[in-house]
mmCIF file of C-alpha atoms and ligand atoms in Angstrom:
data_model
loop_
_atom_site.group_PDB
_atom_site.id
_atom_site.type_symbol
_atom_site.label_atom_id
_atom_site.label_comp_id
_atom_site.label_asym_id
_atom_site.label_seq_id
_atom_site.Cartn_x
_atom_site.Cartn_y
_atom_site.Cartn_z
ATOM 1 C CA MET G 1 -10.824 18.445 -19.383
ATOM 2 C CA VAL G 2 -10.028 17.479 -15.804
ATOM 3 C CA ILE G 3 -6.467 16.220 -15.446
ATOM 4 C CA VAL G 4 -6.040 13.586 -12.737
ATOM 5 C CA PRO G 5 -2.578 13.903 -11.192
ATOM 6 C CA ILE G 6 -0.133 11.007 -11.425
ATOM 7 C CA GLU G 7 0.713 9.423 -8.073
ATOM 8 C CA ILE G 8 3.276 6.853 -9.167
ATOM 9 C CA ARG G 9 4.637 5.709 -12.509
ATOM 10 C CA ALA G 10 6.891 2.821 -13.507
ATOM 11 C CA GLU G 11 8.739 3.081 -16.804
ATOM 12 C CA GLN G 12 10.282 0.026 -18.451
ATOM 13 C CA LEU G 13 11.103 -1.567 -15.107
ATOM 14 C CA GLY G 14 13.350 -4.588 -15.168
ATOM 15 C CA LYS G 15 14.618 -6.703 -12.274
ATOM 16 C CA SER G 16 16.485 -10.023 -12.203
ATOM 17 C CA PHE G 17 18.080 -12.067 -9.462
ATOM 18 C CA GLY G 18 21.065 -13.785 -11.082
ATOM 19 C CA ASP G 19 19.700 -15.175 -14.334
ATOM 20 C CA HIS G 20 16.132 -15.296 -12.987
ATOM 21 C CA VAL G 21 14.198 -12.514 -14.697
ATOM 22 C CA VAL G 22 11.423 -11.388 -12.313
ATOM 23 C CA LEU G 23 10.244 -8.144 -13.950
ATOM 24 C CA SER G 24 10.718 -7.044 -17.544
ATOM 25 C CA GLU G 25 9.621 -3.882 -19.326
ATOM 26 C CA ILE G 26 6.923 -3.015 -16.789
ATOM 27 C CA ASP G 27 5.087 0.217 -17.590
ATOM 28 C CA LEU G 28 2.398 1.444 -15.186
ATOM 29 C CA THR G 29 0.839 4.777 -14.384
ATOM 30 C CA ILE G 30 -1.254 5.023 -11.242
ATOM 31 C CA HIS G 31 -3.283 8.187 -10.772
ATOM 32 C CA SER G 32 -4.355 9.913 -7.594
ATOM 33 C CA GLY G 33 -7.519 8.342 -6.177
ATOM 34 C CA GLU G 34 -7.149 4.972 -7.910
ATOM 35 C CA ILE G 35 -7.552 1.617 -6.181
ATOM 36 C CA VAL G 36 -5.332 -0.944 -7.871
ATOM 37 C CA CYS G 37 -4.811 -4.637 -7.184
ATOM 38 C CA ILE G 38 -1.646 -6.327 -8.426
ATOM 39 C CA VAL G 39 -2.302 -10.040 -8.909
ATOM 40 C CA GLY G 40 -0.419 -13.048 -10.249
ATOM 41 C CA ALA G 41 0.633 -16.543 -9.251
ATOM 42 C CA SER G 42 2.893 -17.123 -6.250
ATOM 43 C CA GLY G 43 6.432 -16.159 -7.257
ATOM 44 C CA SER G 44 5.268 -14.022 -10.191
ATOM 45 C CA GLY G 45 7.016 -10.925 -8.831
ATOM 46 C CA LYS G 46 4.204 -9.065 -7.063
ATOM 47 C CA THR G 47 6.214 -8.307 -3.925
ATOM 48 C CA VAL G 48 9.303 -7.420 -5.959
ATOM 49 C CA LEU G 49 7.189 -4.979 -7.988
ATOM 50 C CA LEU G 50 5.660 -3.419 -4.862
ATOM 51 C CA ASP G 51 9.068 -3.106 -3.184
ATOM 52 C CA THR G 52 10.417 -1.473 -6.338
ATOM 53 C CA LEU G 53 7.513 0.993 -6.450
ATOM 54 C CA VAL G 54 8.196 2.072 -2.859
ATOM 55 C CA GLY G 55 11.933 2.384 -3.450
ATOM 56 C CA LEU G 56 13.052 -0.579 -1.324
ATOM 57 C CA ILE G 57 14.425 -2.466 -4.332
ATOM 58 C CA ALA G 58 16.443 -0.670 -7.003
ATOM 59 C CA PRO G 59 15.451 -1.850 -10.496
ATOM 60 C CA ASP G 60 18.172 -3.080 -12.899
ATOM 61 C CA SER G 61 16.637 -0.995 -15.660
ATOM 62 C CA GLY G 62 13.892 1.587 -16.030
ATOM 63 C CA ARG G 63 12.746 3.927 -13.287
ATOM 64 C CA VAL G 64 9.979 4.764 -10.814
ATOM 65 C CA LEU G 65 8.553 8.276 -10.568
ATOM 66 C CA ALA G 66 6.542 9.304 -7.509
ATOM 67 C CA ALA G 67 4.572 12.448 -6.707
ATOM 68 C CA ASP G 68 6.275 14.686 -4.155
ATOM 69 C CA HIS G 69 3.481 16.129 -2.031
ATOM 70 C CA ASN G 70 5.872 18.355 -0.101
ATOM 71 C CA ALA G 71 6.362 20.579 -3.116
ATOM 72 C CA ASP G 72 3.876 22.872 -4.857
ATOM 73 C CA SER G 73 1.731 21.380 -7.603
ATOM 74 C CA ASP G 74 1.683 22.879 -11.092
ATOM 75 C CA ALA G 75 -1.336 24.693 -12.587
ATOM 76 C CA ASP G 76 -3.015 21.332 -13.377
ATOM 77 C CA GLY G 77 -2.655 20.149 -9.771
ATOM 78 C CA GLN G 78 0.211 17.775 -10.590
ATOM 79 C CA PRO G 79 2.855 17.612 -7.846
ATOM 80 C CA PRO G 80 6.416 17.283 -9.167
ATOM 81 C CA LEU G 81 7.433 13.688 -9.932
ATOM 82 C CA ARG G 82 10.672 12.458 -8.353
ATOM 83 C CA ASP G 83 12.770 9.697 -9.851
ATOM 84 C CA LEU G 84 13.265 7.176 -7.040
ATOM 85 C CA THR G 85 16.281 5.693 -8.812
ATOM 86 C CA THR G 86 18.252 8.944 -8.556
ATOM 87 C CA ILE G 87 16.691 10.592 -5.472
ATOM 88 C CA THR G 88 18.730 11.018 -2.270
ATOM 89 C CA GLU G 89 17.749 9.061 0.880
ATOM 90 C CA ARG G 90 16.625 12.303 2.511
ATOM 91 C CA GLU G 91 14.382 13.222 -0.437
ATOM 92 C CA LEU G 92 12.985 9.695 -0.512
ATOM 93 C CA ASP G 93 12.145 9.985 3.202
ATOM 94 C CA LEU G 94 10.205 13.158 2.457
ATOM 95 C CA VAL G 95 8.226 11.515 -0.346
ATOM 96 C CA ARG G 96 7.503 8.601 1.985
ATOM 97 C CA LEU G 97 6.037 10.848 4.678
ATOM 98 C CA HIS G 98 2.800 10.559 2.694
ATOM 99 C CA TRP G 99 2.901 6.790 2.293
ATOM 100 C CA ALA G 100 2.177 3.802 4.486
ATOM 101 C CA VAL G 101 3.114 0.239 3.624
ATOM 102 C CA VAL G 102 1.537 -2.866 5.165
ATOM 103 C CA PHE G 103 4.140 -5.552 4.515
ATOM 104 C CA GLN G 104 3.398 -9.212 3.853
ATOM 105 C CA ARG G 105 5.125 -10.195 7.111
ATOM 106 C CA ASN G 106 3.806 -7.084 8.890
ATOM 107 C CA ALA G 107 7.249 -5.704 9.860
ATOM 108 C CA LEU G 108 6.176 -4.834 13.406
ATOM 109 C CA PHE G 109 9.041 -3.636 15.605
ATOM 110 C CA SER G 110 9.915 -5.532 18.756
ATOM 111 C CA GLY G 111 7.968 -3.962 21.616
ATOM 112 C CA THR G 112 4.330 -3.386 22.434
ATOM 113 C CA VAL G 113 1.424 -2.604 20.145
ATOM 114 C CA ARG G 114 1.257 0.885 21.682
ATOM 115 C CA GLU G 115 4.920 1.501 20.793
ATOM 116 C CA ASN G 116 4.384 0.192 17.275
ATOM 117 C CA LEU G 117 1.535 2.609 16.698
ATOM 118 C CA ALA G 118 3.205 5.604 18.338
ATOM 119 C CA LEU G 119 6.791 5.428 17.070
ATOM 120 C CA TRP G 120 6.443 6.880 13.585
ATOM 121 C CA LEU G 121 4.036 9.593 14.763
ATOM 122 C CA ARG G 122 6.375 10.574 17.606
ATOM 123 C CA GLU G 123 9.453 10.674 15.376
ATOM 124 C CA HIS G 124 8.009 12.416 12.344
ATOM 125 C CA THR G 125 5.147 14.626 13.482
ATOM 126 C CA LYS G 126 4.547 17.350 16.001
ATOM 127 C CA LEU G 127 1.421 15.701 17.389
ATOM 128 C CA ASP G 128 1.335 15.707 21.180
ATOM 129 C CA GLN G 129 1.222 12.540 23.267
ATOM 130 C CA ALA G 130 -2.531 12.782 23.899
ATOM 131 C CA GLU G 131 -3.268 13.037 20.164
ATOM 132 C CA ILE G 132 -0.899 10.152 19.363
ATOM 133 C CA ASP G 133 -2.664 8.040 21.967
ATOM 134 C CA ARG G 134 -6.072 8.991 20.583
ATOM 135 C CA ARG G 135 -4.996 8.020 17.065
ATOM 136 C CA ALA G 136 -3.536 4.724 18.267
ATOM 137 C CA ARG G 137 -6.795 3.785 19.994
ATOM 138 C CA ALA G 138 -9.002 4.893 17.101
ATOM 139 C CA SER G 139 -6.918 2.889 14.598
ATOM 140 C CA LEU G 140 -7.084 -0.252 16.720
ATOM 141 C CA GLU G 141 -10.853 0.172 16.964
ATOM 142 C CA ALA G 142 -11.028 0.590 13.173
ATOM 143 C CA VAL G 143 -9.422 -2.835 12.669
ATOM 144 C CA ALA G 144 -11.861 -4.360 15.190
ATOM 145 C CA LEU G 145 -9.312 -5.087 17.902
ATOM 146 C CA ASP G 146 -10.136 -4.833 21.592
ATOM 147 C CA VAL G 147 -8.062 -1.763 22.505
ATOM 148 C CA ALA G 148 -7.784 -2.508 26.222
ATOM 149 C CA ASP G 149 -6.683 -6.053 25.451
ATOM 150 C CA VAL G 150 -4.027 -5.393 22.806
ATOM 151 C CA LEU G 151 -2.568 -1.945 23.492
ATOM 152 C CA ASP G 152 0.089 -3.179 25.905
ATOM 153 C CA LYS G 153 0.602 -6.623 24.423
ATOM 154 C CA ASP G 154 4.043 -7.398 23.133
ATOM 155 C CA ARG G 155 4.447 -8.008 19.399
ATOM 156 C CA ASP G 156 5.500 -11.577 20.100
ATOM 157 C CA GLU G 157 2.247 -12.325 21.953
ATOM 158 C CA LEU G 158 0.073 -11.551 18.919
ATOM 159 C CA SER G 159 -1.508 -14.233 16.752
ATOM 160 C CA GLY G 160 -0.943 -13.970 12.992
ATOM 161 C CA GLY G 161 -4.346 -12.381 12.400
ATOM 162 C CA MET G 162 -3.888 -9.872 15.235
ATOM 163 C CA ALA G 163 -0.415 -8.913 14.016
ATOM 164 C CA LYS G 164 -1.835 -8.280 10.533
ATOM 165 C CA ARG G 165 -4.539 -6.064 11.984
ATOM 166 C CA VAL G 166 -2.022 -4.146 14.114
ATOM 167 C CA ALA G 167 0.110 -3.592 10.992
ATOM 168 C CA ILE G 168 -2.929 -2.166 9.183
ATOM 169 C CA ALA G 169 -3.840 -0.049 12.237
ATOM 170 C CA ARG G 170 -0.306 1.352 12.333
ATOM 171 C CA ALA G 171 -0.595 2.364 8.680
ATOM 172 C CA ILE G 172 -3.998 3.997 9.162
ATOM 173 C CA ALA G 173 -2.778 5.923 12.226
ATOM 174 C CA CYS G 174 -0.301 7.745 9.965
ATOM 175 C CA ASP G 175 -3.202 8.915 7.797
ATOM 176 C CA PRO G 176 -1.225 8.510 4.575
ATOM 177 C CA LEU G 177 -2.157 9.760 1.154
ATOM 178 C CA VAL G 178 -0.948 6.546 -0.493
ATOM 179 C CA MET G 179 -1.552 3.112 1.051
ATOM 180 C CA PHE G 180 0.392 0.069 -0.122
ATOM 181 C CA TYR G 181 -0.647 -3.379 1.096
ATOM 182 C CA ASP G 182 1.149 -6.676 0.395
ATOM 183 C CA GLU G 183 -1.265 -9.617 0.862
ATOM 184 C CA PRO G 184 -3.367 -7.862 3.528
ATOM 185 C CA THR G 185 -5.775 -10.779 3.994
ATOM 186 C CA THR G 186 -3.517 -13.797 3.550
ATOM 187 C CA GLY G 187 -3.645 -15.990 6.636
ATOM 188 C CA LEU G 188 -6.753 -14.327 8.102
ATOM 189 C CA ASP G 189 -9.892 -16.340 8.730
ATOM 190 C CA PRO G 190 -12.761 -15.472 6.345
ATOM 191 C CA MET G 191 -14.700 -13.345 8.870
ATOM 192 C CA VAL G 192 -11.689 -11.185 9.704
ATOM 193 C CA GLY G 193 -10.681 -11.150 6.040
ATOM 194 C CA SER G 194 -14.071 -9.802 5.111
ATOM 195 C CA ALA G 195 -13.838 -7.100 7.814
ATOM 196 C CA MET G 196 -10.445 -6.168 6.309
ATOM 197 C CA HIS G 197 -11.995 -5.805 2.836
ATOM 198 C CA ASP G 198 -14.422 -3.275 4.254
ATOM 199 C CA LEU G 199 -11.706 -1.503 6.204
ATOM 200 C CA ILE G 200 -9.458 -1.204 3.123
ATOM 201 C CA TRP G 201 -12.391 0.234 1.201
ATOM 202 C CA ARG G 202 -13.418 2.650 3.944
ATOM 203 C CA THR G 203 -9.831 3.816 4.340
ATOM 204 C CA HIS G 204 -9.575 4.333 0.591
ATOM 205 C CA VAL G 205 -12.680 6.492 0.293
ATOM 206 C CA ALA G 206 -12.320 8.444 3.544
ATOM 207 C CA PRO G 207 -11.253 11.952 2.582
ATOM 208 C CA PRO G 208 -7.936 13.024 4.053
ATOM 209 C CA PRO G 209 -8.358 15.853 6.595
ATOM 210 C CA ALA G 210 -8.572 19.360 5.185
ATOM 211 C CA GLN G 211 -5.697 21.805 5.203
ATOM 212 C CA GLY G 212 -4.651 22.706 8.697
ATOM 213 C CA GLU G 213 -6.062 19.573 10.274
ATOM 214 C CA GLY G 214 -3.157 17.477 9.092
ATOM 215 C CA PHE G 215 0.068 16.796 10.889
ATOM 216 C CA ALA G 216 2.806 19.300 11.236
ATOM 217 C CA PHE G 217 5.961 17.418 10.298
ATOM 218 C CA ARG G 218 9.154 17.756 12.238
ATOM 219 C CA ASP G 219 11.108 17.099 9.055
ATOM 220 C CA LEU G 220 9.309 19.784 7.109
ATOM 221 C CA GLY G 221 8.391 22.298 9.764
ATOM 222 C CA PHE G 222 5.012 22.953 8.152
ATOM 223 C CA VAL G 223 1.672 21.275 7.600
ATOM 224 C CA ARG G 224 1.527 18.936 4.621
ATOM 225 C CA PRO G 225 0.647 21.055 1.590
ATOM 226 C CA ARG G 226 -1.499 18.303 0.107
ATOM 227 C CA ARG G 227 -4.030 18.661 2.891
ATOM 228 C CA THR G 228 -6.635 20.245 0.677
ATOM 229 C CA PRO G 229 -10.258 19.138 0.425
ATOM 230 C CA SER G 230 -9.640 17.802 -3.110
ATOM 231 C CA ALA G 231 -6.765 15.481 -2.130
ATOM 232 C CA LYS G 232 -7.629 11.844 -2.774
ATOM 233 C CA ARG G 233 -6.174 8.709 -1.319
ATOM 234 C CA THR G 234 -4.551 6.142 -3.616
ATOM 235 C CA THR G 235 -4.512 2.440 -2.690
ATOM 236 C CA ILE G 236 -2.215 -0.199 -4.200
ATOM 237 C CA ILE G 237 -2.728 -3.787 -3.068
ATOM 238 C CA VAL G 238 -0.826 -6.977 -3.858
ATOM 239 C CA THR G 239 -3.286 -9.819 -3.376
ATOM 240 C CA HIS G 240 -4.630 -13.079 -4.571
ATOM 241 C CA ASP G 241 -7.783 -12.878 -2.498
ATOM 242 C CA ARG G 242 -10.609 -13.281 -5.002
ATOM 243 C CA ASP G 243 -13.189 -12.022 -2.494
ATOM 244 C CA LEU G 244 -11.160 -8.843 -2.054
ATOM 245 C CA LEU G 245 -11.221 -8.277 -5.834
ATOM 246 C CA ARG G 246 -14.954 -8.901 -5.864
ATOM 247 C CA ARG G 247 -15.544 -6.473 -3.017
ATOM 248 C CA LEU G 248 -13.331 -3.642 -4.301
ATOM 249 C CA ARG G 249 -13.820 -4.096 -8.063
ATOM 250 C CA PRO G 250 -10.475 -2.363 -8.564
ATOM 251 C CA ARG G 251 -8.270 -1.768 -11.533
ATOM 252 C CA VAL G 252 -6.450 -5.084 -11.871
ATOM 253 C CA ILE G 253 -2.841 -5.466 -12.972
ATOM 254 C CA MET G 254 -1.789 -9.058 -13.549
ATOM 255 C CA LEU G 255 1.830 -10.193 -13.726
ATOM 256 C CA HIS G 256 2.631 -13.276 -15.777
ATOM 257 C CA GLU G 257 6.043 -14.461 -16.945
ATOM 258 C CA SER G 258 7.657 -11.225 -15.687
ATOM 259 C CA ARG G 259 5.339 -8.954 -17.675
ATOM 260 C CA VAL G 260 2.013 -7.161 -17.263
ATOM 261 C CA CYS G 261 -0.454 -9.434 -19.045
ATOM 262 C CA TYR G 262 -3.606 -7.586 -18.005
ATOM 263 C CA ASP G 263 -4.160 -4.006 -16.905
ATOM 264 C CA GLY G 264 -7.760 -2.906 -16.800
ATOM 265 C CA PRO G 265 -11.028 -2.896 -14.894
ATOM 266 C CA TYR G 266 -12.053 -5.834 -12.732
ATOM 267 C CA ALA G 267 -15.226 -6.181 -14.824
ATOM 268 C CA ARG G 268 -13.167 -7.297 -17.820
ATOM 269 C CA PHE G 269 -10.579 -9.351 -15.923
ATOM 270 C CA GLY G 270 -10.791 -12.953 -17.132
ATOM 271 C CA GLU G 271 -12.271 -12.213 -20.547
ATOM 272 C CA PRO G 272 -10.970 -14.483 -23.318
ATOM 273 C CA ASP G 273 -8.350 -12.005 -24.566
ATOM 274 C CA CYS G 274 -6.257 -12.737 -21.448
ATOM 275 C CA PRO G 275 -5.867 -16.537 -21.079
ATOM 276 C CA PRO G 276 -3.521 -16.347 -18.039
ATOM 277 C CA ALA G 277 -6.205 -14.353 -16.206
ATOM 278 C CA GLN G 278 -8.799 -17.051 -16.880
ATOM 279 C CA ALA G 279 -6.459 -19.728 -15.600
ATOM 280 C CA TYR G 280 -5.622 -17.552 -12.624
ATOM 281 C CA LEU G 281 -9.246 -16.977 -11.678
ATOM 282 C CA GLN G 282 -9.830 -20.695 -11.883
ATOM 283 C CA PHE G 283 -6.833 -21.629 -9.728
ATOM 284 C CA MET G 284 -6.783 -18.689 -7.360
ATOM 285 C CA PRO G 285 -8.537 -20.423 -4.437
ATOM 286 C CA VAL G 286 -5.977 -23.233 -4.603
ATOM 287 C CA LEU G 287 -3.066 -20.805 -4.627
ATOM 288 C CA HIS G 288 -4.629 -18.884 -1.769
ATOM 289 C CA GLU G 289 -4.937 -21.986 0.399
ATOM 290 C CA ARG G 290 -1.382 -22.985 -0.385
ATOM 291 C CA GLU G 291 -0.099 -19.598 0.776
ATOM 292 C CA ILE G 292 -1.943 -19.869 4.102
ATOM 293 C CA GLN G 293 -0.245 -23.110 5.121
HETATM 294 N N1 LIG H 301 16.151 -11.024 -2.742
HETATM 295 C C1 LIG H 301 15.902 -12.003 -3.633
HETATM 296 N N2 LIG H 301 16.906 -12.783 -4.100
HETATM 297 C C2 LIG H 301 16.675 -13.758 -5.015
HETATM 298 N N3 LIG H 301 15.476 -14.032 -5.527
HETATM 299 C C3 LIG H 301 14.423 -13.295 -5.092
HETATM 300 C C4 LIG H 301 14.586 -12.247 -4.135
HETATM 301 N N4 LIG H 301 13.385 -11.681 -3.912
HETATM 302 C C5 LIG H 301 12.498 -12.347 -4.692
HETATM 303 N N5 LIG H 301 13.122 -13.303 -5.396
HETATM 304 C C6 LIG H 301 12.494 -14.216 -6.359
HETATM 305 O O1 LIG H 301 11.703 -13.443 -7.247
HETATM 306 C C7 LIG H 301 10.518 -14.137 -7.585
HETATM 307 C C8 LIG H 301 9.316 -13.272 -7.290
HETATM 308 O O2 LIG H 301 9.190 -13.122 -5.885
HETATM 309 P P1 LIG H 301 8.000 -12.337 -5.202
HETATM 310 O O3 LIG H 301 7.900 -10.975 -5.795
HETATM 311 O O4 LIG H 301 8.237 -12.409 -3.739
HETATM 312 O O5 LIG H 301 6.745 -13.216 -5.626
HETATM 313 P P2 LIG H 301 5.213 -13.016 -5.244
HETATM 314 O O6 LIG H 301 4.503 -12.750 -6.530
HETATM 315 O O7 LIG H 301 4.776 -14.325 -4.655
HETATM 316 O O8 LIG H 301 5.120 -11.896 -4.264
HETATM 317 C C9 LIG H 301 10.528 -15.446 -6.795
HETATM 318 O O9 LIG H 301 10.988 -16.471 -7.646
HETATM 319 C C10 LIG H 301 11.507 -15.159 -5.693
HETATM 320 O O10 LIG H 301 12.147 -16.344 -5.292
HETATM 321 MG MG1 LIG H 302 4.600 -11.759 -2.302
#
């Protein structure tokens, strides 16, 4: 039997703000290579869940375990799992070297597009300036931006759609093993949104470079050990873009009243055994429009 390694696991996660319970008893296991969409109404806790999975929010109860690709895997190919609730900041930074997060509000730094794309690569890898520049240009091309036009634009000169695409380009440039996206298509016009669906899919299925072609990390002093031909990318997306679900046909996890009310294939999402999912599918376009305003 082939054992698919675990990438990230949530166990009995709980999170409240004051007496407002946002997450309760959330259990999830996401395996290497999966593409997962987390859906739910506005305010249902999708962003809080994502931020908890990436270690930005500490849960009140339960824990998050994440694969540490800097350490050797066991005989089944499973990297050691680190508990993000007890890990040190330094260890968390090392786990995160293999992740990229596209935040809902993009989180671009002040400065130019070029600086936004280069900063992480310059600080964390041993890539030379020419290679960093090449990656920056290639990533901007991948998100269908005019490189010559945007490279030296300041963050504050970008439209909402351009800023979103730059944020995705910045993530791709880091060539992560795990991609997290929070509402990657919200606020984009349908044509650009549809190009983003394709880009998310292409990024998901593109094999990471083989051993030796990866980055050498300053922090680690050696090439990422996961850079083997069998390594697969994992993609976790918070969204309520119905077209994105249709395009990716992912595993769907739906949050409702602080709990997971559906966790299964897209093909079965909305079947009668999950009434909130039916209601959600019906109202999703309305919610989506509301978010854009
Ligand atoms: N830092 C915070 N302090 C207080 N309440 C918060 C905080 N972050 C999120 N919330 C609340 O938690 C709920 C879920 O938020 P969020 O995860 O952002 O929803 P969404 O599913 O739209 O992404 C909302 O009611 C929100 O107001
Ligand atoms: Mg959100």
